[in-house]
Each structure stands twice: as structure tokens, then as C-alpha cells.
């Protein structure tokens, strides 16, 4: 049921390729009842559906039979599932609504139970009544719902939490706050409830509430029909994880209740059972934290099988950006933002962490985006593994796998059985492969022959035989040592270093024989080689270095040079000054798109990715693109098949693995690059290991069609992982053991400082971002280990303020952590590094203790900030400015100022303070530091009162003082406001630049260079976009529900174009089906003359662009249809002409009918660029 009251019917259909899709049909609500669907129930025969309103009234839908709906869809390709409806208003509020089970022999009998609460004048109180309606299948509904007074419910069951229909005797269970009762026959009119004794355990440590934990949901397990005729079974779940098992005998309705145990998660309504041969399986979505899957094994506690991620409340967000200001980092001042090209060449992106959940299951969560690679098998090898291969093999009727591990100077070979249960290392004597030298390349032919090319030999290994061929003997070159190699079904090419230059030798495979075909004197020093086919001919592509420049040469197998080119980024894409000089090629692979068209991909030592498109028979003429995806060497690895129906390959760079998809012939590049994160379900806090090599298996080990299995190498570790084509969040959870409240990133210690609860007492943890380990211990004033530092550890207290402060004295810097609490405590905390106790423990150890402490405040200290010599903090509604005196070891009060409401965020701007108040928006206060007798005063304020959430500054450049920044304020009503502070005009109100609405309220803004390297390295002010900060960081915001939002600044010309698309989208039912637009009004009344208002107006309410809506337009490729609305196409082209003085549309209007197509293509390009994710 939708918010509008419409009912959506879905069924799952399998496509020809084996994938699944939802087929949906919508039935419009016959009556405008508010909150229709608040109550929702379907009868056991699936022929009737009931939807109730929270305000009194319900609708009964008579449905077609499943067989009739199947015939409908087969004949006309659509569904009309609703046969008829009946609207019934009630006198009172519907509290519960459920269909009951009829007797087994009366399967045509339909029974609807309602519990209605209303105020009755005769009793001068609210009364709960049970009303039962019943009818037979096919009855006319208008005659069914007569007025029923109903039967009053007993006091203990006036407001039941749940009604659980039983499959026997039209009975049901009523689960209330303090009692569980059973009504044995709803038709008797009885209201006496037989009470069930659950003997459930006391509340668990997962319980959050002040009262006793409540039963929240139930599920019926699978049982065979014969069993269900005698016994009904219910699993009842409590919010703190307790599971009860209830059995009801069908003859006497005698219930048996047994507590099964406790699962380690909070339980809400997302709870069900699944079928398993040997045991029941419980599945829960969790509540404010992760859920999971549990097996119920007889006479044992529930056993957790896996974890299901779920939403969690978020109160704080942090990135590892070292520059908290919108201005440029002082260390990077020389990189002027006059350059259009981004100077962002960071080797690593900033990481994003948020506080997540509450209670013992709460965590610090790293927010990551990409594809999850689930680790299935992992083992540690003795030596560093450079490359690996894994091939299926069948010997003596048993299936298994050979794993070839290339080591620095030798090769190890392992044999795995088909179930991967164990591995056997093959001895050199029993191994059919070369283990004495390093393996350079390996390949399995269609005839299942494995070709292993090592430095000295080529081995051909079949299921029943093998052969060894020494390179020196085959090529007639004694002591030949291969450096690079590649192979296909019948060709092996090796490169070696000759007397003057590199040489290529072509070897032919004939069954188990290997013969020499051709020797080629190559240009330069070869660094990688590959083979590809075009127009039925096989060619060699060689990357080499000559005179310090990378050279790309294509040879025929006969040794004829087809083409040879030196490639550099500036020769291909002029103006990309941000790119590094391209170095030698490291690896190459070929992707055969068609018999004629070939895509070649090469990695380089400088982190560049070179993509070549050979469109036809003319091999010498090809299109080429160069991109930089990192700064360390890039190695490319082939995918064994299409990924989600698209050509793909893998790339390792900067110790991370990515998959490249969506090849675009127009730009000769793969448009979509996605990071792959290795995860372990048994260790959710594990950071994704650094990956330097990958190998894609031919088939998925999991057995799923759309999945791929990869073998990843991480130093000495070898991992087998499974990936599938789902791009989305891949969170990493670091358990804290108590509800987190604040988190900051320490720029001094490079750790995450987390304020959280431990047994209802506030404490701090110093989390290493890489390992997820708490590396600090608390100490007392004598630096002896302690559970809590002085000032923390008080029951019921909470940490409200957390800030890293650098105090400056005589040119020396003294770093501290400032902590403020709900009970009015302020602590200045010192941190020092300790020597690790052992080599096996953490690589570093910190100790922290309270250096200074401020007492005597009776109200909460909500927030704190510091400058070089002092602190500003808000106690209740009073802003305090105090200075640290090292000699007296205390804070000396300087000035105070009473605010209209408590301050939640403080920021120091010279001698002024920007104060974000909870209920009175942003204010600028002058401390008047030049005079001790002058009180602080407000010099700038907002024009309206706003209930606020957080604030952040955004600005494109520092070159025009006073123009930037804009302060973006989030409001408690799911809105935002961008205000400009007139610093040069004292006592003037803010200028409101933009206001807008958001899906949810933003709890915290943060800035960070969080984009992947390939997205950030060439980021420009293209298409009239602007930088969000002077150091070209991105702005993120998190909501209390855990959703992450991205905010960007754009120029007016781009705003005008994007706003036009947004206005057009409002007129389209497919994109905005629930917006009452002029098109929907025109459809309802064709006589109405409604011209849509498309032209953007420069009102502050319209200056905010809904990026989610634009993303929907992009995903649906909707521009062609949208521009047909009104005069949309004329405005569309006009606004594109206005972007950057028309440099992108030059000549478009002169190309006639093709010009419109070019405008549409440019529109899509702009949407793709603007909507690129910042994570």
C-alpha cells in the first residue's frame, strides 16, 4: 500500500537470461481515506484483502483467483487483480485488523476480526470492542458489513500489541503488554481470554526502554499438513532478542509455551521463518542495527548463520580530511584555484566514518561504496605470491582444482578437491608443472590442457598426460630466460632480453608438442606482451620502453610490424596538466567485442590506464584514450565472461581492486569504474585487504549464473571471493559495545576518537582506522591504568562535546582532546604514545588522561571549540570564553554571553564566533577582545527563526574576498538554507541565497576528498560547475536514519538548465507518478487549458536542485521524452547554449536534424558529470 492509498500488486518473473524482475500493476484507491494501509491483512484463501485507515474506516478488496490472474497475464500481458471493493466507515479508531482461519472443511468461509476503540458516552470512557464480520466466498459485499456493536474486551487486552490468528477452531492469540490470552472461538462472542504463562527470562542487555520489554512480532514455521491438522506452532519474538515457542493442540486448544533462548539482536516487525530440512531457520532484519539468520537446533541455543546489514540511527559523521575549513590548506596555498584543472592528486581518498546504532550492538561504521567481494576461502602462504591461476581439473573421475602460485624465484602448485575442503601442496617429483622457476603466464585451453609458461620452460598438462619443453632447446637459444609471456589455445609468445634489444619468440602448440615458429627483434625493452585476434588473424601487441618513453607496437605472427606509437596523455587529451608523465606499460589484455572489433587495455607503472579500440580490419589505425586511476603501477586482469551482460576487466592500483565496465566507443574508454571491497562475514570490522593481483575463474564457485569467483593476492595471503553485479553500500562495522555519541578524527594521532557508553557510563575509544582496534588505554593522574579517566565514567552522564584543540604557547604546540558532558563537566585530555608491549600486539599504543578539569556547571555543556590560547563553550544557553593558564593549570574566565537557545555548533572567525543555536538559526557574535570591559554582542543574524541541525561553509574560491563562503544550514524540518554573511557591513542580517527541501533532516555535514582517484584527478569546473570548497573537497551530509547525501555548488547557467529538467520531470507521470502536475490534471479533464510553467524563476526556493530526481531522469534515459513537453526543446537548447558561452554547443544549430540529437547527448553528458558520486 502506498502513501496515496493506491495498492501495488507485484509478482516475480524470470527473464530469459535467468535474472529476476518485478512485474507491477497499480490499483487506484476507491476512497480518499487518510493513512490507508496503516492496517493491512489478507485472508488465508488469498481471495480478499483488507486495508484500514488509522482514523476509522477500511476497504475490502475482492481479488481474482491466482489461476485467473495467470490467464490474464498470459493473454494480454497485464493484470487486473481486483474484482470489486467495499468501503466501510467505522465509529471509532481501528486498533487491529486480521483475517481469521476458518475450519478446514469450510475453506469458502471468510472471517474478518476488528478491534475498534471509541469513546462511549454511556460509559464516559474509551472502550475497546471486538467486531467479527463473516461471509462466504463470492457473497455480495454490500450486504455483508452491517452495523455491529461488538463485544467489549477485558481491561488487560484493551490495546493488544498483536492479534495472531490460529489455524484451529477460528481461535486467535491476543498479545498485550502484560499478558498473552487465547480466544478459543471468535464466534461464541466470549471475551474471556485464557492466559498463557510464558515464563520468559528477564530483560537482556539489548533492551533499551525504561519499562519491561515488549513482544514485537511472530512467525509460523513450515510444517507438513498432517502435523498442522493436529498442532499449530508459533514463534513469538521479544524486542530484546528473546524467542518463545508456542504449540497449540487442535482438539483441546491447550497451549504449550517454551523459551528457546536469545538471539544477539533487537527484533522489530521484520521477522520470518525459512524452510530447512533439519531445523527451523529464523530471519530478522534487526532494529536500529544489524539483523541475521539463526538456526534453531534441538536442545541448543539458537545458532547464528549470518549477519544481515540494516539501517541504524546516526548522530555523528567524520572524514579523515586533515583540513576542516572550506579554505585551502595552508600547505597547498601555492596551488591556486585559478587553474580550471583540479590539483587533487592525493594517493588515497579520505575515508568516511559514522556512529551507528545503539546499545551493545552499536558500532563505528565505515561508509564504502562499490561491489562486495565475499570471502569464501582464505589461507596464508609462506612467501609473497606475485601472481596466481586456478584451473578446474578432472583426474580419475574426481573433480578438483590446480592452483599455480608464482613466487619471486619459484612456483608452488596446490591441488584442491571440488568442495575446497583442503589443499595439498604437490611435491616437485609428483607435480606435472615446473616448480623450479617463476611462472610468467598460464592458460587453460578449450581441450582442458593447461599451458604453464615459466622463465625456463613451457609445460603442457592434460588430465592424463603432460609434457615439458625447454625454451632454449625449442628456440635454439641456449640459456634463454623468458621475461614476459602470453598464450592462447595454440600459440605461446615469450619475450627475452637479447644481446642488443628484446626479442619475441612465437611458439606453436600441437596437442602435447611445442615448436618454434618465428623470432622477432622488438623495438626497445619489452615490459609486457599480449595476443589478440582481428578479422581471423592473430596479432601480438607489445609494450616497451625506448629512450625513456613508453612504446606500443603491434606485430603479426610472422614478425611484420603493423604499427608503432609513443603514447603520452598530453598527446591524446590536451590540457590535462594534472596528469603525471606516463611511464612504461605493465600489463595488457584483449577483449573481443565482435569478430572485427577488439578492445585492448593496458596498465602502466605510473597508474595510467590506456584503452584502445580497433574497429575493423585496419589494425594500424585505432582510437586511444588515457586515464589515470592511481599513482602506483596499474595491472589489468581479464574477466572470464560478461559481467551483468557487459564487457568488463579488473585493475589493481594503489593496493585496491576495481572492475571497469560500460565501454563507450565514443570516448574509447570504460565509463564505469567500481571499487571492489573484500569482506568477511565472520569479521565485520576487517578492513578490505590490499590487493596486488587477481585471477578470474571460468565459473562461479557459488554456482550462481551472474556471479564471478576471483582469486585475490594480498602479500602472502590468498583469498577466494565471490562477486555479483550489485553496486551499493559496503559498510564496515567496528563494534564499540555501547551507544556512540560523538566521533572526531585526530589529525595529530591519526585515529578516530569515539565518545560512547560502556555500561551506561561515558568513555572514549581511540580507534585505528585501518585495523579497527582501540589503541589507547585510560589512565589516572599518576598515569596508572584505569577504567575511566577523571571526569568520565559517571553513570547516566553523556558526552556532548568532543574537539581536538592545539594550544599555542611561546611558539610551541600542545595538542589536547576537549570533552564536555551532559552533567556540566569539561575535561582537557592529554594523549601520549607508548612503546608496544610485544611484536604480536598492535603496532602502536596510546595512553590518555585528564590534564585539566573544569567543574561547577549545573547545565549541560553542548559544544566546544578552541583557538590558539583559549576555549569557547556553551553551558545551557550561556556562551563562555575562557583562556588556559598553564602556570595555574586552570581555565580563566574572560567573557560570557547569553544566547536565546543552546548553541550546538561553534566556529571561530578571528575575533568573532559563528554560533549555530538550536532554535534561533545562525548568529555571529563579536567577542570584543580588544577591550576587557566591552561585552560580546551579536553583529549578524538570520532573518527568520530556524530550528537547526548543523551548518557548514561552502565556497568555490578564495580569490574574491567577501564573495564566498555560503553557510549552508540544515533544519529540523528536513530543509536547508544557504545564507551569505555580510562581514563588511556590521549589524546587517544574512542574505538568504537558497532554500530547499530534503528527503530527511541532515544531522551532520562534513567535507572530505572522498572521491576515488580516477574521479578526482581530472575534476574541473566543467559545464559551469563550481568547486564546493577552495581545496576542491566534496560536501557530505548524514541524516538520523543513516542516509548519506552529497551537496555541490553550481553556476547560474548550469542551474537554469538543470532546473528546466527538474520542471519537465514534474510534468512526467513515469518520473514523478505522485506529483499532481498539469499533465495529470489535463488527463482528468481534457477541456482544461494548462500550459506547464517550465522556465526557471530565480526565487530562492527554486535555487536548490533535486539531484535524486535528475538521477532518475538519467537512469530512465528520459530527456528525449521530456523535451517534448510544452516548449521544452527550445528552452533545452537555449540553456545549453548559455553554458560557458556556448563552447559545448558550437555548430550544433548548423547541423540540421542532427543538431537536436547532439543537444540531447550533451544533456546526458552534463547529467553524468554533475551526478558523479563523491564516494
Short mmCIF file of C-alpha atoms in Angstrom, two decimals, residues 36-321:
data_model
loop_
_atom_site.label_atom_id
_atom_site.label_comp_id
_atom_site.label_asym_id
_atom_site.label_seq_id
_atom_site.Cartn_x
_atom_site.Cartn_y
_atom_site.Cartn_z
CA UNK A 36 -4.94 3.85 4.23
CA UNK A 37 -2.80 0.76 4.66
CA UNK A 38 -1.94 1.52 8.29
CA UNK A 39 -3.70 -1.81 8.88
CA UNK A 40 -3.33 -4.45 6.20
CA UNK A 41 -4.38 -8.09 6.07
CA UNK A 42 -5.01 -10.86 3.51
CA UNK A 43 -7.34 -13.76 4.16
CA UNK A 44 -5.96 -17.35 4.13
CA UNK A 45 -7.57 -18.14 0.75
CA UNK A 46 -5.89 -15.08 -0.87
CA UNK A 47 -9.25 -14.02 -2.31
CA UNK A 48 -9.83 -10.98 -0.08
CA UNK A 49 -7.64 -8.17 1.12
CA UNK A 50 -8.39 -5.57 3.74
CA UNK A 51 -6.72 -2.17 4.17
CA UNK A 52 -7.59 0.01 7.13
CA UNK A 53 -7.14 3.68 7.91
CA UNK A 54 -5.79 4.87 11.24
CA UNK A 55 -8.65 7.34 11.50
CA UNK A 56 -11.62 4.95 11.19
CA UNK A 57 -12.61 3.13 8.04
CA UNK A 58 -11.42 0.24 5.90
CA UNK A 59 -11.70 -1.12 2.38
CA UNK A 60 -12.28 -4.76 1.43
CA UNK A 61 -10.86 -5.82 -1.94
CA UNK A 62 -12.25 -8.95 -3.58
CA UNK A 63 -9.43 -10.47 -5.64
CA UNK A 64 -9.37 -12.72 -8.69
CA UNK A 65 -8.05 -16.24 -8.19
CA UNK A 66 -4.38 -16.84 -8.85
CA UNK A 67 -5.18 -19.10 -11.80
CA UNK A 68 -7.41 -16.41 -13.35
CA UNK A 69 -4.68 -13.76 -12.90
CA UNK A 70 -2.16 -16.08 -14.56
CA UNK A 71 -4.51 -16.49 -17.52
CA UNK A 72 -4.98 -12.71 -17.64
CA UNK A 73 -1.25 -12.06 -17.87
CA UNK A 74 -0.64 -14.75 -20.46
CA UNK A 75 -3.41 -13.44 -22.71
CA UNK A 76 -2.93 -9.67 -22.53
CA UNK A 77 0.35 -9.11 -20.70
CA UNK A 78 -1.21 -7.19 -17.81
CA UNK A 79 -3.06 -7.83 -14.55
CA UNK A 80 -6.40 -6.70 -13.16
CA UNK A 81 -6.28 -8.42 -9.77
CA UNK A 82 -9.18 -6.56 -8.06
CA UNK A 83 -12.67 -7.86 -8.79
CA UNK A 84 -14.63 -5.47 -6.56
CA UNK A 85 -14.26 -3.27 -3.49
CA UNK A 86 -16.34 -2.28 -0.49
CA UNK A 87 -15.69 0.79 1.66
CA UNK A 88 -16.81 0.67 5.29
CA UNK A 89 -16.50 3.55 7.74
CA UNK A 90 -16.31 2.79 11.45
CA UNK A 91 -17.40 4.65 14.54
CA UNK A 92 -14.06 4.79 16.27
CA UNK A 93 -10.43 4.07 15.54
CA UNK A 94 -9.36 0.69 14.19
CA UNK A 95 -6.70 -0.66 16.51
CA UNK A 96 -6.18 -4.11 14.97
CA UNK A 97 -7.49 -5.89 11.89
CA UNK A 98 -6.88 -9.55 10.98
CA UNK A 99 -8.48 -12.31 8.93
CA UNK A 100 -9.04 -15.48 10.96
CA UNK A 101 -8.71 -19.07 9.77
CA UNK A 102 -11.97 -20.96 9.12
CA UNK A 103 -12.42 -24.62 9.88
CA UNK A 104 -10.51 -26.84 7.40
CA UNK A 105 -13.75 -28.15 5.92
CA UNK A 106 -15.10 -24.57 5.45
CA UNK A 107 -12.39 -23.15 3.19
CA UNK A 108 -15.03 -20.94 1.50
CA UNK A 109 -15.67 -19.15 4.83
CA UNK A 110 -14.15 -15.67 5.22
CA UNK A 111 -13.80 -14.19 8.75
CA UNK A 112 -12.58 -10.65 9.49
CA UNK A 113 -11.79 -9.53 13.04
CA UNK A 114 -11.52 -5.87 14.01
CA UNK A 115 -10.71 -4.26 17.34
CA UNK A 116 -12.21 -0.79 17.42
CA UNK A 117 -11.55 1.84 20.10
CA UNK A 118 -14.05 4.63 20.61
CA UNK A 119 -15.31 6.91 23.32
CA UNK A 120 -18.77 5.89 24.50
CA UNK A 121 -20.97 8.48 26.19
CA UNK A 122 -22.75 5.92 28.33
CA UNK A 123 -19.52 4.78 29.92
CA UNK A 124 -17.75 8.14 29.85
CA UNK A 125 -14.57 6.42 28.75
CA UNK A 126 -12.81 4.88 25.77
CA UNK A 127 -13.93 1.31 25.12
CA UNK A 128 -12.27 -1.39 23.01
CA UNK A 129 -14.68 -3.69 21.19
CA UNK A 130 -14.12 -6.82 19.14
CA UNK A 131 -16.16 -6.90 15.93
CA UNK A 132 -16.36 -10.02 13.72
CA UNK A 133 -17.64 -10.00 10.13
CA UNK A 134 -18.01 -13.24 8.20
CA UNK A 135 -19.26 -14.17 4.75
CA UNK A 136 -18.83 -16.82 2.11
CA UNK A 137 -16.64 -16.63 -0.95
CA UNK A 138 -18.46 -14.75 -3.72
CA UNK A 139 -21.06 -13.08 -1.50
CA UNK A 140 -22.16 -9.57 -2.39
CA UNK A 141 -20.04 -7.35 -0.12
CA UNK A 142 -22.59 -4.55 0.14
CA UNK A 143 -24.81 -6.82 2.25
CA UNK A 144 -22.00 -8.12 4.48
CA UNK A 145 -20.84 -5.17 6.54
CA UNK A 146 -23.85 -4.38 8.64
CA UNK A 147 -23.53 -2.24 11.73
CA UNK A 148 -22.03 -4.24 14.58
CA UNK A 149 -21.79 -3.04 18.15
CA UNK A 150 -19.14 -5.59 19.02
CA UNK A 151 -18.08 -7.21 22.25
CA UNK A 152 -16.13 -5.25 24.89
CA UNK A 153 -12.62 -6.51 25.60
CA UNK A 154 -11.27 -7.12 29.12
CA UNK A 155 -9.10 -4.48 30.67
CA UNK A 156 -5.79 -6.33 30.19
CA UNK A 157 -6.45 -6.73 26.45
CA UNK A 158 -7.99 -3.38 25.60
CA UNK A 159 -4.98 -2.41 23.45
CA UNK A 160 -3.32 -5.65 22.28
CA UNK A 161 0.10 -5.41 20.66
CA UNK A 162 -0.67 -8.25 18.25
CA UNK A 163 -3.51 -10.48 17.12
CA UNK A 164 -2.20 -13.89 15.99
CA UNK A 165 -4.78 -15.97 14.06
CA UNK A 166 -4.54 -19.70 14.81
CA UNK A 167 -5.24 -22.39 12.25
CA UNK A 168 -7.61 -24.26 14.55
CA UNK A 169 -11.17 -23.53 15.73
CA UNK A 170 -11.16 -19.90 14.42
CA UNK A 171 -9.11 -19.13 17.52
CA UNK A 172 -6.54 -16.37 17.99
CA UNK A 173 -3.92 -15.16 20.42
CA UNK A 174 -4.04 -11.63 21.79
CA UNK A 175 -0.61 -10.46 22.85
CA UNK A 176 -0.77 -7.46 25.17
CA UNK A 177 1.80 -5.55 27.20
CA UNK A 178 1.44 -7.63 30.36
CA UNK A 179 -0.47 -10.68 29.22
CA UNK A 180 -0.98 -13.19 26.42
CA UNK A 181 -4.50 -14.54 26.04
CA UNK A 182 -6.19 -17.07 23.80
CA UNK A 183 -9.75 -16.81 22.48
CA UNK A 184 -10.78 -20.34 21.54
CA UNK A 185 -13.69 -19.47 19.24
CA UNK A 186 -14.33 -15.97 17.96
CA UNK A 187 -17.95 -16.84 17.01
CA UNK A 188 -19.08 -17.58 20.54
CA UNK A 189 -18.92 -13.91 21.45
CA UNK A 190 -16.89 -14.70 24.53
CA UNK A 191 -14.41 -12.16 25.80
CA UNK A 192 -12.79 -14.35 28.43
CA UNK A 193 -9.18 -14.82 27.49
CA UNK A 194 -7.36 -17.89 28.78
CA UNK A 195 -3.98 -16.59 29.91
CA UNK A 196 -0.76 -18.15 28.65
CA UNK A 197 2.18 -18.30 31.04
CA UNK A 198 5.37 -17.69 29.07
CA UNK A 199 7.88 -17.75 31.97
CA UNK A 200 10.12 -15.66 29.74
CA UNK A 201 13.51 -14.53 31.07
CA UNK A 202 14.27 -11.11 32.45
CA UNK A 203 15.22 -8.34 30.05
CA UNK A 204 18.51 -8.86 28.24
CA UNK A 205 21.35 -6.38 27.84
CA UNK A 206 19.95 -5.46 24.41
CA UNK A 207 16.88 -3.80 25.92
CA UNK A 208 16.72 -0.01 25.52
CA UNK A 209 13.46 1.01 27.16
CA UNK A 210 12.65 2.04 30.72
CA UNK A 211 9.71 -0.39 31.08
CA UNK A 212 9.64 -4.16 30.56
CA UNK A 213 10.49 -5.37 27.04
CA UNK A 214 7.53 -5.99 24.71
CA UNK A 215 6.64 -8.83 22.37
CA UNK A 216 7.01 -7.30 18.92
CA UNK A 217 6.34 -9.90 16.23
CA UNK A 218 5.58 -13.52 15.40
CA UNK A 219 6.06 -16.09 12.64
CA UNK A 220 4.66 -19.53 11.80
CA UNK A 221 7.27 -22.17 10.81
CA UNK A 222 6.84 -24.61 7.95
CA UNK A 223 5.21 -27.91 8.86
CA UNK A 224 3.65 -30.71 6.82
CA UNK A 225 -0.15 -30.55 6.53
CA UNK A 226 -0.75 -33.70 8.56
CA UNK A 227 1.06 -32.14 11.52
CA UNK A 228 -0.85 -28.85 11.18
CA UNK A 229 -4.15 -30.69 11.43
CA UNK A 230 -3.22 -31.66 14.98
CA UNK A 231 -1.00 -28.83 16.14
CA UNK A 232 -0.40 -25.15 15.38
CA UNK A 233 3.07 -23.72 16.02
CA UNK A 234 4.03 -20.07 16.58
CA UNK A 235 7.39 -18.40 17.20
CA UNK A 236 6.92 -15.28 19.32
CA UNK A 237 9.74 -12.72 19.44
CA UNK A 238 10.51 -10.06 22.04
CA UNK A 239 12.20 -6.75 21.25
CA UNK A 240 15.34 -7.61 23.25
CA UNK A 241 16.01 -10.87 21.37
CA UNK A 242 14.03 -13.48 23.36
CA UNK A 243 12.32 -16.18 21.27
CA UNK A 244 9.36 -18.22 22.58
CA UNK A 245 7.93 -21.37 21.00
CA UNK A 246 4.14 -21.86 21.34
CA UNK A 247 2.31 -25.08 20.41
CA UNK A 248 -1.50 -25.28 20.46
CA UNK A 249 -3.26 -28.66 20.37
CA UNK A 250 -6.14 -28.61 17.89
CA UNK A 251 -8.50 -30.73 19.95
CA UNK A 252 -8.48 -29.01 23.33
CA UNK A 253 -6.62 -25.81 22.36
CA UNK A 254 -4.16 -26.43 25.17
CA UNK A 255 -1.09 -24.23 24.61
CA UNK A 256 2.48 -25.22 25.47
CA UNK A 257 4.97 -22.38 25.80
CA UNK A 258 8.75 -22.81 25.85
CA UNK A 259 11.52 -20.24 25.74
CA UNK A 260 14.07 -21.22 23.07
CA UNK A 261 16.73 -18.72 24.02
CA UNK A 262 18.00 -15.32 23.00
CA UNK A 263 19.46 -14.08 19.72
CA UNK A 264 22.02 -11.29 19.71
CA UNK A 265 19.96 -8.61 18.02
CA UNK A 266 16.99 -6.38 18.70
CA UNK A 267 13.82 -7.54 16.96
CA UNK A 268 11.17 -5.45 15.29
CA UNK A 269 8.41 -6.46 12.86
CA UNK A 270 10.90 -7.68 10.20
CA UNK A 271 10.84 -11.31 11.31
CA UNK A 272 10.06 -14.57 9.50
CA UNK A 273 10.97 -18.24 9.21
CA UNK A 274 12.52 -20.22 6.36
CA UNK A 275 12.45 -23.88 5.47
CA UNK A 276 15.37 -26.18 6.18
CA UNK A 277 15.43 -29.99 6.11
CA UNK A 278 16.87 -30.44 9.58
CA UNK A 279 15.88 -27.35 11.58
CA UNK A 280 13.80 -24.19 11.61
CA UNK A 281 15.52 -21.04 10.41
CA UNK A 282 14.70 -17.59 11.81
CA UNK A 283 15.39 -14.45 9.79
CA UNK A 284 15.21 -11.00 11.35
CA UNK A 285 16.02 -7.60 9.94
CA UNK A 286 17.11 -6.18 13.29
CA UNK A 287 16.07 -2.95 14.97
CA UNK A 288 18.42 0.05 14.84
CA UNK A 289 21.21 -2.34 13.96
CA UNK A 290 22.09 -5.47 12.03
CA UNK A 291 19.79 -8.47 11.83
CA UNK A 292 20.72 -12.00 10.90
CA UNK A 293 19.83 -15.61 10.21
CA UNK A 294 19.67 -18.16 13.03
CA UNK A 295 19.27 -21.94 13.03
CA UNK A 296 17.16 -23.50 15.77
CA UNK A 297 18.86 -26.75 16.72
CA UNK A 298 17.07 -29.05 19.22
CA UNK A 299 18.25 -28.70 22.83
CA UNK A 300 20.74 -25.97 21.91
CA UNK A 301 20.76 -22.18 21.85
CA UNK A 302 19.94 -20.53 18.50
CA UNK A 303 22.99 -20.64 16.25
CA UNK A 304 23.72 -17.57 14.12
CA UNK A 305 24.44 -18.37 10.47
CA UNK A 306 24.99 -14.92 9.01
CA UNK A 307 24.52 -11.18 9.55
CA UNK A 308 22.03 -9.04 7.62
CA UNK A 309 23.01 -5.34 7.48
CA UNK A 310 20.21 -2.98 8.40
CA UNK A 311 19.69 0.74 8.90
CA UNK A 312 20.96 2.27 12.12
CA UNK A 313 20.43 5.70 13.65
CA UNK A 314 23.39 8.01 13.06
CA UNK A 315 24.21 11.01 15.26
CA UNK A 316 27.68 11.91 14.01
CA UNK A 317 29.81 11.70 10.88
CA UNK A 318 33.51 12.29 10.26
CA UNK A 319 36.01 12.06 7.42
CA UNK A 320 39.77 11.70 7.58
CA UNK A 321 40.27 15.06 5.85
#
